[in-house]
Every structure is written in structure tokens, then in C-alpha cells.
Amino acid sequence: MKKISVKNYKTEKGQEIVQGENKFVVKPVIGLDSAKQCAIHFVEVEPKNFAFGYHYHEMNEEAFYIISGSGIVRTRDGDIKVNTGDVITFPTGPEGSHCIRNASDTEKLVYIDFDTINIPDLVHLPDIKKVMYTGAYSKGMFDDNNNISISRNPFGDSFFLTPAECVCPITYIHAGILWRSLRLCLFR
């Protein structure tokens, strides 16, 4: 049974995601345990780092509210600067492709990520030619050559599909269910 939930981002524990020199923290506060069709998490991005990779969803929309700091959002149509108090929305499909990075040398970027939850969903990662999927009973990833292998989920959650050459850790972050791996964000 779902219940009303109140959480404060300053007191919620987050998961630090580190990939090489890049790092950010995700604090899921509203997930499938609290709501059926939406998810909210706070994201903290260290200076000159990015959160998640350049991607778009086929079924789920996203909106970011910038709590503090400044960022640059890479989109299909070019970079967009965002600052404290700004809201930016990302529709489904290629026109909603995005990746946010911290534009500051010293200040942390903090934003709220509001997401719809529609399952199944496909998440396209155009820079690396991968597609992630989430279904009611399965999740995984494949590349555009359909080179798929079965791997053990490192979080003990049965099996999932992943490209044979993928060595990046797979983590539950996005909306408490959507997998975000290969957080490569290539800014031109």
C-alpha cells in the first residue's frame, strides 16, 4: 500500500556514482515504493562533472529544477545554460536527448529530476550506440549490432542482458528502476 511520503534532500542518503574522474550523487526520494507513475530524485554534480550520459527515452519524460549552481545541458539542438531557479523539460524521443554537466569550477550543481514512469521504456544512448530497456520483468542493454550476452546482476536481482564488451557497473538509480550505466557525456 502506497503512503504519503515526506523527505528532505539534505538528510537523505545518496549513492555516489564515480566513473574515472567524473562523479555525482543521486538521492532517490520518490520511487516505485511511494508512487506508481512518477519518480523524483535529487542529483548533486561536482564541478566540471556531468550526471548520467547523453540519452533520450521513448516512453518517459523528465524535468529538472535547478536548486543551486549552474549547468550546461547538451541537447540535440545545442547547449543550453541553466541556473538556480530554472526548470528544463525533456520530451520523449530524439528531440528530448540531453545530458547535464556542472558549469562551475567551484560550486556544486544540485537539481531535482522529476520523471514519469511508463513501463516498458527504451533509453537510447546515441553517443555510444547502446539502448537500455526496462520491462515489468526484465531489464538490460543491447548495442546496435544486437550483440547481447547474459550476465549476473551485481545487485543480486536475477539476470539481465548486457553487451559482451560492457565492463561498467550497472546501478539502479533512475526512478528506482531504470538502469543508468555508461554515463558517457561527450561535449563537443
Coordinates of N, CA, C and O in Angstrom, one line a residue:
M1 N 0.8 -1.2 0.0 CA 0.0 0.0 0.0 C 0.9 1.2 0.0 O 1.8 1.4 0.8
K2 N 0.6 2.1 -0.9 CA 1.4 3.4 -1.0 C 0.9 4.3 0.1 O -0.2 4.4 0.5
K3 N 1.9 5.1 0.6 CA 1.6 6.0 1.7 C 2.2 7.4 1.3 O 3.1 7.5 0.5
I4 N 1.6 8.4 2.0 CA 2.2 9.8 1.8 C 3.6 9.8 2.3 O 3.9 9.2 3.4
S5 N 4.5 10.4 1.6 CA 5.9 10.4 2.0 C 6.5 11.8 2.0 O 6.3 12.5 1.1
V6 N 7.2 12.1 3.0 CA 7.9 13.4 3.1 C 9.4 13.1 3.3 O 9.8 12.4 4.3
K7 N 10.2 13.7 2.5 CA 11.7 13.5 2.6 C 12.4 14.8 2.3 O 11.9 15.7 1.6
N8 N 13.6 15.0 2.9 CA 14.4 16.2 2.8 C 15.7 15.8 2.1 O 16.4 14.9 2.6
Y9 N 16.0 16.5 1.0 CA 17.2 16.1 0.3 C 18.5 16.2 1.1 O 19.4 15.5 0.9
K10 N 18.5 17.1 2.0 CA 19.7 17.3 2.8 C 20.0 16.2 3.8 O 21.1 15.9 4.2
T11 N 18.9 15.4 4.2 CA 19.1 14.3 5.1 C 19.0 13.0 4.5 O 19.4 12.0 5.1
E12 N 18.6 12.9 3.2 CA 18.6 11.6 2.5 C 20.0 11.2 2.1 O 20.8 12.0 1.7
K13 N 20.2 9.9 2.3 CA 21.5 9.3 1.9 C 21.5 9.1 0.4 O 20.5 8.7 -0.2
G14 N 22.6 9.4 -0.2 CA 22.7 9.3 -1.7 C 23.6 8.2 -2.1 O 24.4 7.6 -1.2
Q15 N 23.7 7.9 -3.3 CA 24.6 6.9 -3.9 C 25.6 7.7 -4.8 O 25.2 8.4 -5.7
E16 N 26.8 7.7 -4.4 CA 27.9 8.3 -5.2 C 28.2 7.5 -6.4 O 28.5 6.3 -6.3
I17 N 28.1 8.1 -7.6 CA 28.5 7.4 -8.8 C 29.8 7.9 -9.3 O 29.9 9.1 -9.5
V18 N 30.8 7.1 -9.4 CA 32.1 7.5 -9.8 C 32.5 6.7 -11.1 O 32.4 5.5 -11.1
Q19 N 33.0 7.5 -12.1 CA 33.5 6.8 -13.3 C 34.7 7.6 -13.7 O 34.6 8.7 -14.2
G20 N 35.9 7.0 -13.4 CA 37.1 7.7 -13.7 C 37.2 9.0 -12.9 O 37.0 9.0 -11.7
E21 N 37.4 10.1 -13.5 CA 37.4 11.4 -12.8 C 36.1 12.0 -12.6 O 35.9 13.0 -11.8
N22 N 35.0 11.5 -13.2 CA 33.7 12.0 -13.1 C 32.9 11.5 -11.9 O 33.0 10.3 -11.6
K23 N 32.2 12.3 -11.2 CA 31.4 11.8 -10.1 C 30.2 12.7 -9.8 O 30.2 13.9 -10.1
F24 N 29.1 12.0 -9.3 CA 27.9 12.7 -8.9 C 27.2 11.9 -7.9 O 27.5 10.7 -7.8
V25 N 26.2 12.5 -7.2 CA 25.5 11.7 -6.2 C 24.0 11.8 -6.6 O 23.5 12.8 -6.9
V26 N 23.3 10.7 -6.4 CA 21.9 10.6 -6.7 C 21.2 10.2 -5.4 O 21.6 9.2 -4.7
K27 N 20.1 10.9 -5.1 CA 19.3 10.6 -3.9 C 17.9 10.4 -4.3 O 17.1 11.3 -4.4
P28 N 17.5 9.1 -4.5 CA 16.2 8.8 -4.9 C 15.3 9.1 -3.7 O 15.5 8.5 -2.6
V29 N 14.3 9.9 -3.8 CA 13.4 10.2 -2.7 C 11.9 9.8 -3.0 O 11.2 9.4 -2.0
I30 N 11.5 9.7 -4.2 CA 10.2 9.2 -4.5 C 10.4 8.1 -5.6 O 10.9 8.5 -6.7
G31 N 10.1 6.9 -5.3 CA 10.3 5.8 -6.2 C 9.1 5.0 -6.3 O 8.0 5.4 -5.9
L32 N 9.2 3.8 -6.9 CA 8.1 2.9 -7.0 C 7.5 2.5 -5.7 O 6.4 2.0 -5.7
D33 N 8.2 2.6 -4.6 CA 7.7 2.3 -3.3 C 6.7 3.3 -2.8 O 5.8 3.1 -2.0
S34 N 6.7 4.5 -3.4 CA 5.9 5.6 -3.0 C 4.8 6.0 -4.0 O 3.8 6.6 -3.7
A35 N 5.1 5.8 -5.3 CA 4.2 6.3 -6.4 C 4.3 5.3 -7.5 O 5.3 4.6 -7.7
K36 N 3.3 5.3 -8.3 CA 3.2 4.3 -9.4 C 3.7 4.9 -10.7 O 4.2 4.2 -11.6
Q37 N 3.5 6.2 -10.9 CA 3.7 6.8 -12.3 C 4.7 7.9 -12.3 O 4.8 8.6 -13.3
C38 N 5.4 8.2 -11.2 CA 6.4 9.2 -11.2 C 7.5 8.9 -10.2 O 7.3 8.0 -9.3
A39 N 8.6 9.5 -10.4 CA 9.8 9.3 -9.6 C 10.5 10.7 -9.4 O 10.5 11.5 -10.4
I40 N 11.1 10.9 -8.3 CA 11.8 12.1 -8.1 C 13.1 11.8 -7.3 O 13.1 11.0 -6.4
H41 N 14.2 12.3 -7.8 CA 15.4 12.2 -7.1 C 16.3 13.5 -7.2 O 16.1 14.2 -8.1
F42 N 17.0 13.7 -6.2 CA 17.9 14.8 -6.1 C 19.3 14.4 -6.7 O 19.7 13.3 -6.4
V43 N 19.9 15.3 -7.4 CA 21.2 14.9 -8.0 C 22.2 16.1 -7.7 O 21.8 17.2 -7.8
E44 N 23.3 15.7 -7.2 CA 24.4 16.6 -6.9 C 25.6 16.3 -7.8 O 26.1 15.2 -7.8
V45 N 26.0 17.3 -8.5 CA 27.1 17.1 -9.5 C 28.3 18.0 -9.1 O 28.1 19.2 -9.0
E46 N 29.4 17.4 -8.9 CA 30.6 18.1 -8.6 C 31.1 19.0 -9.7 O 30.7 18.8 -10.9
P47 N 31.8 20.1 -9.4 CA 32.3 21.0 -10.5 C 32.9 20.3 -11.7 O 33.7 19.3 -11.5
K48 N 32.6 20.7 -12.9 CA 33.1 20.2 -14.1 C 32.8 18.7 -14.4 O 33.4 18.1 -15.3
N49 N 31.8 18.2 -13.7 CA 31.4 16.8 -13.9 C 30.0 16.8 -14.5 O 29.3 17.8 -14.6
F50 N 29.5 15.6 -14.9 CA 28.2 15.5 -15.5 C 27.4 14.4 -14.8 O 28.0 13.6 -14.0
A51 N 26.1 14.4 -15.0 CA 25.2 13.4 -14.4 C 24.6 12.6 -15.5 O 24.0 13.1 -16.4
F52 N 24.7 11.3 -15.4 CA 24.2 10.4 -16.4 C 24.8 10.7 -17.8 O 25.5 11.6 -18.0
G53 N 24.5 9.9 -18.8 CA 25.1 10.1 -20.1 C 24.0 10.7 -21.0 O 22.9 10.9 -20.7
Y54 N 24.5 11.1 -22.2 CA 23.6 11.7 -23.2 C 22.7 10.7 -23.6 O 23.1 9.6 -24.1
H55 N 21.4 10.9 -23.5 CA 20.4 9.9 -23.7 C 19.0 10.5 -24.0 O 18.8 11.7 -23.8
Y56 N 18.1 9.7 -24.4 CA 16.6 10.0 -24.5 C 15.8 8.8 -24.3 O 16.3 7.7 -24.4
H57 N 14.6 9.0 -23.8 CA 13.6 8.0 -23.5 C 12.6 7.9 -24.6 O 12.2 8.9 -25.2
E58 N 12.1 6.7 -24.8 CA 10.9 6.5 -25.8 C 9.6 6.7 -25.1 O 8.7 7.2 -25.7
M59 N 9.5 6.4 -23.8 CA 8.2 6.4 -23.1 C 8.2 7.4 -21.9 O 7.1 7.7 -21.4
N60 N 9.3 7.9 -21.4 CA 9.3 8.7 -20.2 C 9.8 10.0 -20.4 O 10.9 10.2 -21.0
E61 N 9.1 11.0 -19.8 CA 9.6 12.4 -19.9 C 10.3 12.7 -18.6 O 10.1 12.1 -17.6
E62 N 11.2 13.8 -18.7 CA 11.9 14.2 -17.5 C 11.8 15.7 -17.4 O 11.7 16.4 -18.4
A63 N 12.0 16.2 -16.2 CA 12.1 17.7 -16.0 C 13.1 17.9 -14.8 O 13.1 17.1 -13.9
F64 N 14.0 18.9 -15.0 CA 14.9 19.2 -14.0 C 14.6 20.6 -13.4 O 14.4 21.5 -14.2
Y65 N 14.6 20.7 -12.1 CA 14.6 22.0 -11.4 C 15.9 22.3 -10.8 O 16.3 21.5 -9.9
I66 N 16.6 23.4 -11.1 CA 17.9 23.7 -10.6 C 17.7 24.3 -9.2 O 17.2 25.4 -9.1
I67 N 18.2 23.6 -8.2 CA 18.1 24.1 -6.8 C 19.2 25.1 -6.6 O 19.0 26.2 -6.0
S68 N 20.5 24.8 -7.0 CA 21.6 25.7 -6.8 C 22.7 25.3 -7.8 O 22.8 24.2 -8.3
G69 N 23.4 26.3 -8.2 CA 24.5 26.2 -9.1 C 24.1 26.5 -10.5 O 23.0 27.1 -10.8
S70 N 25.0 26.2 -11.5 CA 24.7 26.4 -12.9 C 25.2 25.2 -13.7 O 26.1 24.5 -13.3
G71 N 24.5 25.0 -14.8 CA 24.8 23.8 -15.6 C 24.7 24.2 -17.1 O 24.2 25.2 -17.5
I72 N 25.2 23.3 -17.8 CA 25.1 23.3 -19.3 C 24.5 22.0 -19.7 O 25.0 20.9 -19.4
V73 N 23.3 22.1 -20.4 CA 22.6 20.9 -20.8 C 22.9 20.7 -22.3 O 22.6 21.6 -23.1
R74 N 23.5 19.6 -22.6 CA 23.7 19.3 -24.0 C 22.4 18.7 -24.6 O 21.8 17.8 -24.0
T75 N 22.0 19.3 -25.7 CA 20.7 18.8 -26.4 C 21.1 18.5 -27.8 O 22.1 18.9 -28.3
R76 N 20.1 18.0 -28.5 CA 20.3 17.7 -29.9 C 20.5 19.0 -30.7 O 21.2 19.0 -31.7
D77 N 19.9 20.1 -30.2 CA 20.0 21.4 -30.9 C 21.0 22.3 -30.4 O 21.1 23.5 -30.8
G78 N 21.9 21.8 -29.5 CA 23.0 22.6 -29.0 C 22.9 22.8 -27.4 O 22.0 22.3 -26.8
D79 N 23.9 23.4 -26.9 CA 23.9 23.6 -25.4 C 23.0 24.7 -24.9 O 22.8 25.7 -25.6
I80 N 22.4 24.4 -23.7 CA 21.5 25.3 -23.1 C 22.1 25.6 -21.7 O 22.3 24.6 -20.9
K81 N 22.2 26.8 -21.3 CA 22.7 27.2 -20.0 C 21.5 27.2 -19.0 O 20.4 27.7 -19.4
V82 N 21.7 26.6 -17.8 CA 20.6 26.7 -16.8 C 21.3 27.2 -15.5 O 22.4 26.9 -15.2
N83 N 20.5 27.9 -14.7 CA 20.9 28.4 -13.4 C 19.9 28.2 -12.3 O 18.8 27.7 -12.6
T84 N 20.3 28.5 -11.1 CA 19.4 28.4 -10.0 C 18.0 28.9 -10.3 O 17.9 30.0 -10.8
G85 N 17.0 28.1 -10.0 CA 15.6 28.5 -10.2 C 15.0 28.1 -11.6 O 13.8 28.2 -11.8
D86 N 15.9 27.7 -12.5 CA 15.4 27.3 -13.8 C 14.8 25.9 -13.8 O 15.2 25.0 -13.0
V87 N 13.8 25.7 -14.7 CA 13.2 24.4 -15.0 C 13.4 24.1 -16.4 O 13.2 24.9 -17.3
I88 N 13.9 22.9 -16.7 CA 14.0 22.4 -18.1 C 13.3 21.1 -18.3 O 13.5 20.2 -17.4
T89 N 12.6 20.9 -19.4 CA 11.9 19.7 -19.6 C 12.4 19.0 -20.8 O 13.0 19.6 -21.7
F90 N 12.3 17.6 -20.8 CA 12.8 16.8 -21.9 C 11.7 15.9 -22.3 O 11.3 14.9 -21.6
P91 N 11.2 16.1 -23.5 CA 10.1 15.2 -24.1 C 10.7 13.9 -24.5 O 11.9 13.7 -24.5
T92 N 9.8 13.0 -24.8 CA 10.3 11.7 -25.3 C 10.8 11.8 -26.7 O 10.5 12.8 -27.4
G93 N 11.6 10.8 -27.1 CA 12.1 10.8 -28.4 C 13.4 11.6 -28.6 O 13.9 12.2 -27.6
P94 N 14.0 11.5 -29.8 CA 15.3 12.1 -30.0 C 15.4 13.6 -29.7 O 16.4 14.1 -29.3
E95 N 14.3 14.3 -29.9 CA 14.2 15.7 -29.6 C 14.4 16.0 -28.1 O 14.7 17.1 -27.7
G96 N 14.3 15.0 -27.2 CA 14.5 15.2 -25.8 C 15.8 14.7 -25.3 O 16.1 14.6 -24.1
S97 N 16.8 14.4 -26.2 CA 18.1 14.0 -25.9 C 18.8 15.0 -25.0 O 18.7 16.2 -25.3
H98 N 19.5 14.6 -23.9 CA 20.1 15.5 -23.0 C 21.1 14.9 -22.1 O 21.2 13.7 -21.9
C99 N 22.0 15.7 -21.6 CA 23.0 15.4 -20.6 C 23.4 16.7 -19.9 O 23.6 17.7 -20.6
I100 N 23.3 16.8 -18.6 CA 23.6 18.0 -17.9 C 25.0 17.9 -17.2 O 25.4 16.8 -16.7
R101 N 25.8 19.0 -17.3 CA 27.1 19.0 -16.6 C 27.2 20.3 -15.8 O 26.5 21.3 -16.1
N102 N 28.0 20.2 -14.8 CA 28.2 21.4 -13.9 C 29.1 22.4 -14.7 O 30.2 22.0 -15.1
A103 N 28.7 23.6 -14.8 CA 29.4 24.6 -15.5 C 30.4 25.4 -14.6 O 31.2 26.1 -15.1
S104 N 30.4 25.1 -13.3 CA 31.2 25.8 -12.4 C 32.6 25.1 -12.1 O 32.6 23.9 -12.2
D105 N 33.5 25.9 -11.7 CA 34.8 25.4 -11.3 C 34.8 25.1 -9.8 O 35.7 24.4 -9.3
T106 N 33.9 25.7 -9.1 CA 33.9 25.6 -7.6 C 32.6 25.2 -6.9 O 32.7 24.7 -5.9
E107 N 31.5 25.5 -7.5 CA 30.2 25.3 -6.9 C 29.5 24.0 -7.4 O 29.5 23.7 -8.6
K108 N 29.0 23.3 -6.4 CA 28.3 22.0 -6.7 C 26.9 22.4 -7.4 O 26.3 23.4 -7.1
L109 N 26.6 21.6 -8.4 CA 25.2 21.8 -9.1 C 24.3 20.8 -8.4 O 24.6 19.6 -8.3
V110 N 23.1 21.3 -7.9 CA 22.1 20.5 -7.3 C 20.8 20.7 -8.0 O 20.4 21.9 -8.2
Y111 N 20.2 19.6 -8.4 CA 18.9 19.7 -9.1 C 18.0 18.6 -8.7 O 18.4 17.6 -8.2
I112 N 16.7 18.8 -9.0 CA 15.7 17.7 -8.8 C 15.3 17.2 -10.1 O 15.1 18.0 -11.1
D113 N 15.3 15.9 -10.3 CA 15.0 15.2 -11.5 C 13.6 14.6 -11.3 O 13.4 13.7 -10.5
F114 N 12.6 15.1 -12.0 CA 11.2 14.6 -12.0 C 11.0 13.7 -13.2 O 11.3 14.2 -14.3
D115 N 10.6 12.5 -13.0 CA 10.4 11.5 -14.1 C 9.0 10.9 -14.1 O 8.5 10.6 -13.0
T116 N 8.5 10.7 -15.3 CA 7.3 9.8 -15.4 C 7.8 8.4 -15.4 O 9.0 8.1 -15.7
I117 N 7.0 7.4 -15.1 CA 7.3 6.0 -15.1 C 6.3 5.3 -16.0 O 5.2 5.1 -15.6
N118 N 6.8 5.0 -17.1 CA 6.0 4.2 -18.1 C 6.8 3.0 -18.5 O 7.9 3.1 -19.0
I119 N 6.3 1.8 -18.2 CA 7.0 0.6 -18.5 C 6.2 -0.2 -19.5 O 5.0 -0.4 -19.4
P120 N 6.8 -0.7 -20.6 CA 8.3 -0.7 -20.8 C 8.8 0.6 -21.3 O 8.0 1.5 -21.8
D121 N 10.1 0.8 -21.2 CA 10.8 2.0 -21.7 C 12.1 1.6 -22.4 O 12.7 0.6 -22.0
L122 N 12.4 2.3 -23.4 CA 13.7 2.2 -24.1 C 14.5 3.5 -23.9 O 13.9 4.6 -24.1
V123 N 15.7 3.4 -23.5 CA 16.6 4.6 -23.3 C 17.7 4.5 -24.3 O 18.5 3.5 -24.3
H124 N 17.8 5.4 -25.2 CA 18.8 5.4 -26.2 C 20.0 6.3 -25.8 O 19.8 7.4 -25.2
L125 N 21.2 5.7 -26.0 CA 22.4 6.4 -25.7 C 23.2 6.6 -27.0 O 24.0 5.8 -27.4
P126 N 22.8 7.7 -27.7 CA 23.3 7.9 -29.1 C 24.8 7.9 -29.2 O 25.4 7.4 -30.2
D127 N 25.5 8.5 -28.3 CA 27.0 8.6 -28.4 C 27.7 7.3 -28.4 O 28.7 7.1 -29.1
I128 N 27.2 6.3 -27.7 CA 27.8 5.0 -27.6 C 27.0 3.9 -28.3 O 27.4 2.7 -28.2
K129 N 25.9 4.3 -29.0 CA 25.2 3.4 -29.8 C 24.7 2.2 -29.0 O 24.8 1.0 -29.4
K130 N 24.1 2.5 -27.8 CA 23.5 1.5 -27.0 C 22.1 1.8 -26.7 O 21.7 3.0 -26.8
V131 N 21.3 0.8 -26.3 CA 19.9 1.0 -25.9 C 19.6 0.2 -24.7 O 20.0 -1.0 -24.6
M132 N 19.1 0.9 -23.7 CA 18.7 0.2 -22.4 C 17.2 0.0 -22.5 O 16.5 0.8 -23.0
Y133 N 16.7 -1.1 -21.9 CA 15.3 -1.3 -21.8 C 14.9 -1.7 -20.4 O 15.7 -2.3 -19.6
T134 N 13.7 -1.3 -20.0 CA 13.1 -1.7 -18.8 C 11.7 -2.3 -19.0 O 10.9 -1.6 -19.6
G135 N 11.5 -3.5 -18.6 CA 10.2 -4.1 -18.7 C 9.7 -4.4 -17.3 O 10.4 -4.2 -16.3
A136 N 8.5 -4.9 -17.3 CA 7.9 -5.3 -16.0 C 8.7 -6.4 -15.3 O 8.8 -6.5 -14.1
Y137 N 9.3 -7.3 -16.1 CA 10.0 -8.4 -15.5 C 11.4 -8.6 -16.1 O 12.1 -9.6 -15.7
S138 N 11.9 -7.6 -16.8 CA 13.2 -7.7 -17.4 C 13.8 -6.3 -17.6 O 13.1 -5.4 -17.7
K139 N 15.1 -6.3 -17.6 CA 15.8 -5.1 -17.9 C 17.2 -5.5 -18.5 O 17.7 -6.5 -18.3
G140 N 17.7 -4.6 -19.3 CA 19.0 -4.9 -19.9 C 19.5 -3.9 -20.9 O 19.0 -2.8 -20.9
M141 N 20.4 -4.3 -21.7 CA 21.0 -3.3 -22.7 C 21.5 -4.1 -23.9 O 21.8 -5.3 -23.8
F142 N 21.4 -3.4 -25.0 CA 22.0 -4.0 -26.2 C 22.6 -2.9 -27.1 O 22.3 -1.8 -26.9
D143 N 23.4 -3.3 -28.0 CA 24.0 -2.3 -28.9 C 23.3 -2.4 -30.2 O 22.5 -3.3 -30.5
D144 N 23.7 -1.6 -31.1 CA 23.0 -1.5 -32.4 C 23.4 -2.7 -33.3 O 22.8 -2.8 -34.4
N145 N 24.3 -3.5 -32.9 CA 24.6 -4.8 -33.6 C 23.9 -6.0 -33.0 O 24.1 -7.1 -33.4
N146 N 23.1 -5.7 -32.0 CA 22.3 -6.7 -31.2 C 23.3 -7.8 -30.7 O 22.9 -9.0 -30.6
N147 N 24.5 -7.4 -30.3 CA 25.4 -8.3 -29.7 C 25.1 -8.4 -28.2 O 25.5 -7.6 -27.4
I148 N 24.3 -9.4 -27.8 CA 23.8 -9.5 -26.5 C 24.3 -10.7 -25.8 O 24.5 -11.8 -26.4
S149 N 24.7 -10.6 -24.5 CA 25.0 -11.7 -23.7 C 24.3 -11.7 -22.4 O 23.8 -10.6 -22.0
I150 N 24.2 -12.8 -21.6 CA 23.5 -12.8 -20.4 C 24.6 -12.7 -19.3 O 25.6 -13.3 -19.3
S151 N 24.3 -11.8 -18.3 CA 25.2 -11.5 -17.2 C 24.4 -11.6 -15.9 O 23.2 -11.4 -15.9
R152 N 25.2 -11.8 -14.8 CA 24.6 -11.7 -13.5 C 24.5 -10.3 -13.0 O 25.5 -9.6 -13.1
N153 N 23.3 -9.9 -12.5 CA 23.2 -8.5 -12.0 C 24.0 -8.4 -10.7 O 23.8 -9.2 -9.8
P154 N 24.9 -7.5 -10.6 CA 25.8 -7.4 -9.4 C 25.0 -7.0 -8.1 O 25.5 -7.2 -7.0
F155 N 23.8 -6.7 -8.3 CA 23.0 -6.3 -7.1 C 22.0 -7.5 -6.7 O 21.1 -7.3 -6.0
G156 N 22.3 -8.7 -7.3 CA 21.6 -9.9 -6.8 C 20.2 -10.0 -7.3 O 19.4 -10.7 -6.8
D157 N 19.8 -9.4 -8.4 CA 18.5 -9.3 -8.9 C 18.2 -10.1 -10.1 O 17.9 -9.6 -11.2
S158 N 18.5 -11.4 -10.0 CA 18.3 -12.3 -11.1 C 19.4 -12.0 -12.2 O 20.5 -11.7 -11.9
F159 N 18.9 -12.2 -13.5 CA 19.9 -12.0 -14.6 C 19.4 -10.8 -15.5 O 18.3 -10.4 -15.4
F160 N 20.3 -10.3 -16.2 CA 20.0 -9.2 -17.1 C 20.9 -9.3 -18.4 O 21.8 -10.1 -18.4
L161 N 20.5 -8.7 -19.4 CA 21.2 -8.7 -20.7 C 22.1 -7.5 -20.7 O 21.7 -6.4 -20.4
T162 N 23.3 -7.7 -21.2 CA 24.2 -6.6 -21.4 C 25.2 -6.9 -22.5 O 25.4 -8.0 -22.8
P163 N 25.7 -5.8 -23.2 CA 26.6 -6.1 -24.3 C 27.9 -6.8 -23.7 O 28.3 -6.6 -22.6
A164 N 28.4 -7.8 -24.5 CA 29.5 -8.6 -24.0 C 30.7 -7.7 -23.7 O 31.5 -8.1 -22.8
E165 N 30.9 -6.6 -24.4 CA 32.1 -5.8 -24.1 C 31.9 -4.8 -23.0 O 32.9 -4.1 -22.6
C166 N 30.8 -4.7 -22.4 CA 30.5 -3.7 -21.3 C 31.1 -4.2 -20.0 O 30.9 -5.3 -19.5
V167 N 32.0 -3.3 -19.4 CA 32.6 -3.6 -18.2 C 32.2 -2.6 -17.1 O 32.7 -2.6 -16.0
C168 N 31.3 -1.7 -17.4 CA 30.9 -0.7 -16.5 C 29.9 -1.3 -15.5 O 29.1 -2.1 -15.8
P169 N 29.9 -0.8 -14.2 CA 28.9 -1.3 -13.3 C 27.5 -0.8 -13.6 O 27.4 0.3 -14.1
I170 N 26.6 -1.7 -13.5 CA 25.2 -1.3 -13.7 C 24.6 -1.0 -12.4 O 24.7 -1.7 -11.4
T171 N 23.9 0.1 -12.3 CA 23.3 0.6 -11.0 C 21.9 1.0 -11.1 O 21.5 1.5 -12.1
Y172 N 21.1 0.7 -10.1 CA 19.7 1.2 -10.1 C 19.8 2.6 -9.6 O 20.3 2.9 -8.5
I173 N 19.4 3.5 -10.4 CA 19.4 4.9 -10.0 C 18.1 5.6 -10.4 O 17.2 5.9 -9.6
H174 N 17.9 5.7 -11.7 CA 16.9 6.5 -12.3 C 15.5 5.9 -11.9 O 15.1 4.8 -12.3
A175 N 14.7 6.6 -11.2 CA 13.4 6.3 -10.8 C 13.3 5.0 -10.0 O 12.3 4.4 -9.9
G176 N 14.4 4.6 -9.4 CA 14.4 3.4 -8.6 C 14.3 2.2 -9.4 O 14.3 1.1 -8.9
I177 N 14.3 2.3 -10.7 CA 14.1 1.1 -11.5 C 15.0 1.1 -12.8 O 15.5 0.2 -13.3
L178 N 15.1 2.3 -13.4 CA 15.7 2.4 -14.7 C 17.2 2.4 -14.5 O 17.8 3.0 -13.7
W179 N 17.9 1.6 -15.3 CA 19.3 1.5 -15.2 C 20.0 2.6 -16.0 O 19.7 2.9 -17.1
R180 N 21.0 3.2 -15.3 CA 21.8 4.2 -15.9 C 23.3 3.7 -15.9 O 23.9 3.8 -14.8
S181 N 23.8 3.2 -16.9 CA 25.2 2.8 -16.9 C 25.8 3.6 -18.1 O 25.1 4.2 -18.9
L182 N 27.1 3.4 -18.2 CA 27.8 4.0 -19.3 C 27.5 5.5 -19.4 O 27.1 6.0 -20.5
R183 N 27.7 6.2 -18.3 CA 27.3 7.6 -18.2 C 28.4 8.4 -18.9 O 29.0 9.2 -18.3
L184 N 28.5 8.2 -20.2 CA 29.4 9.0 -21.0 C 28.7 10.2 -21.6 O 27.6 10.1 -22.1
C185 N 29.3 11.3 -21.4 CA 28.7 12.5 -21.9 C 29.8 13.3 -22.6 O 30.7 13.8 -22.0
L186 N 29.8 13.2 -23.9 CA 30.8 13.8 -24.7 C 30.4 15.1 -25.2 O 29.5 15.3 -26.0
F187 N 31.0 16.2 -24.7 CA 30.7 17.5 -25.1 C 31.7 17.9 -26.2 O 32.9 17.7 -26.0
R188 N 31.1 18.5 -27.2 CA 32.0 18.8 -28.3 C 32.5 20.2 -28.2 O 32.0 21.1 -27.5

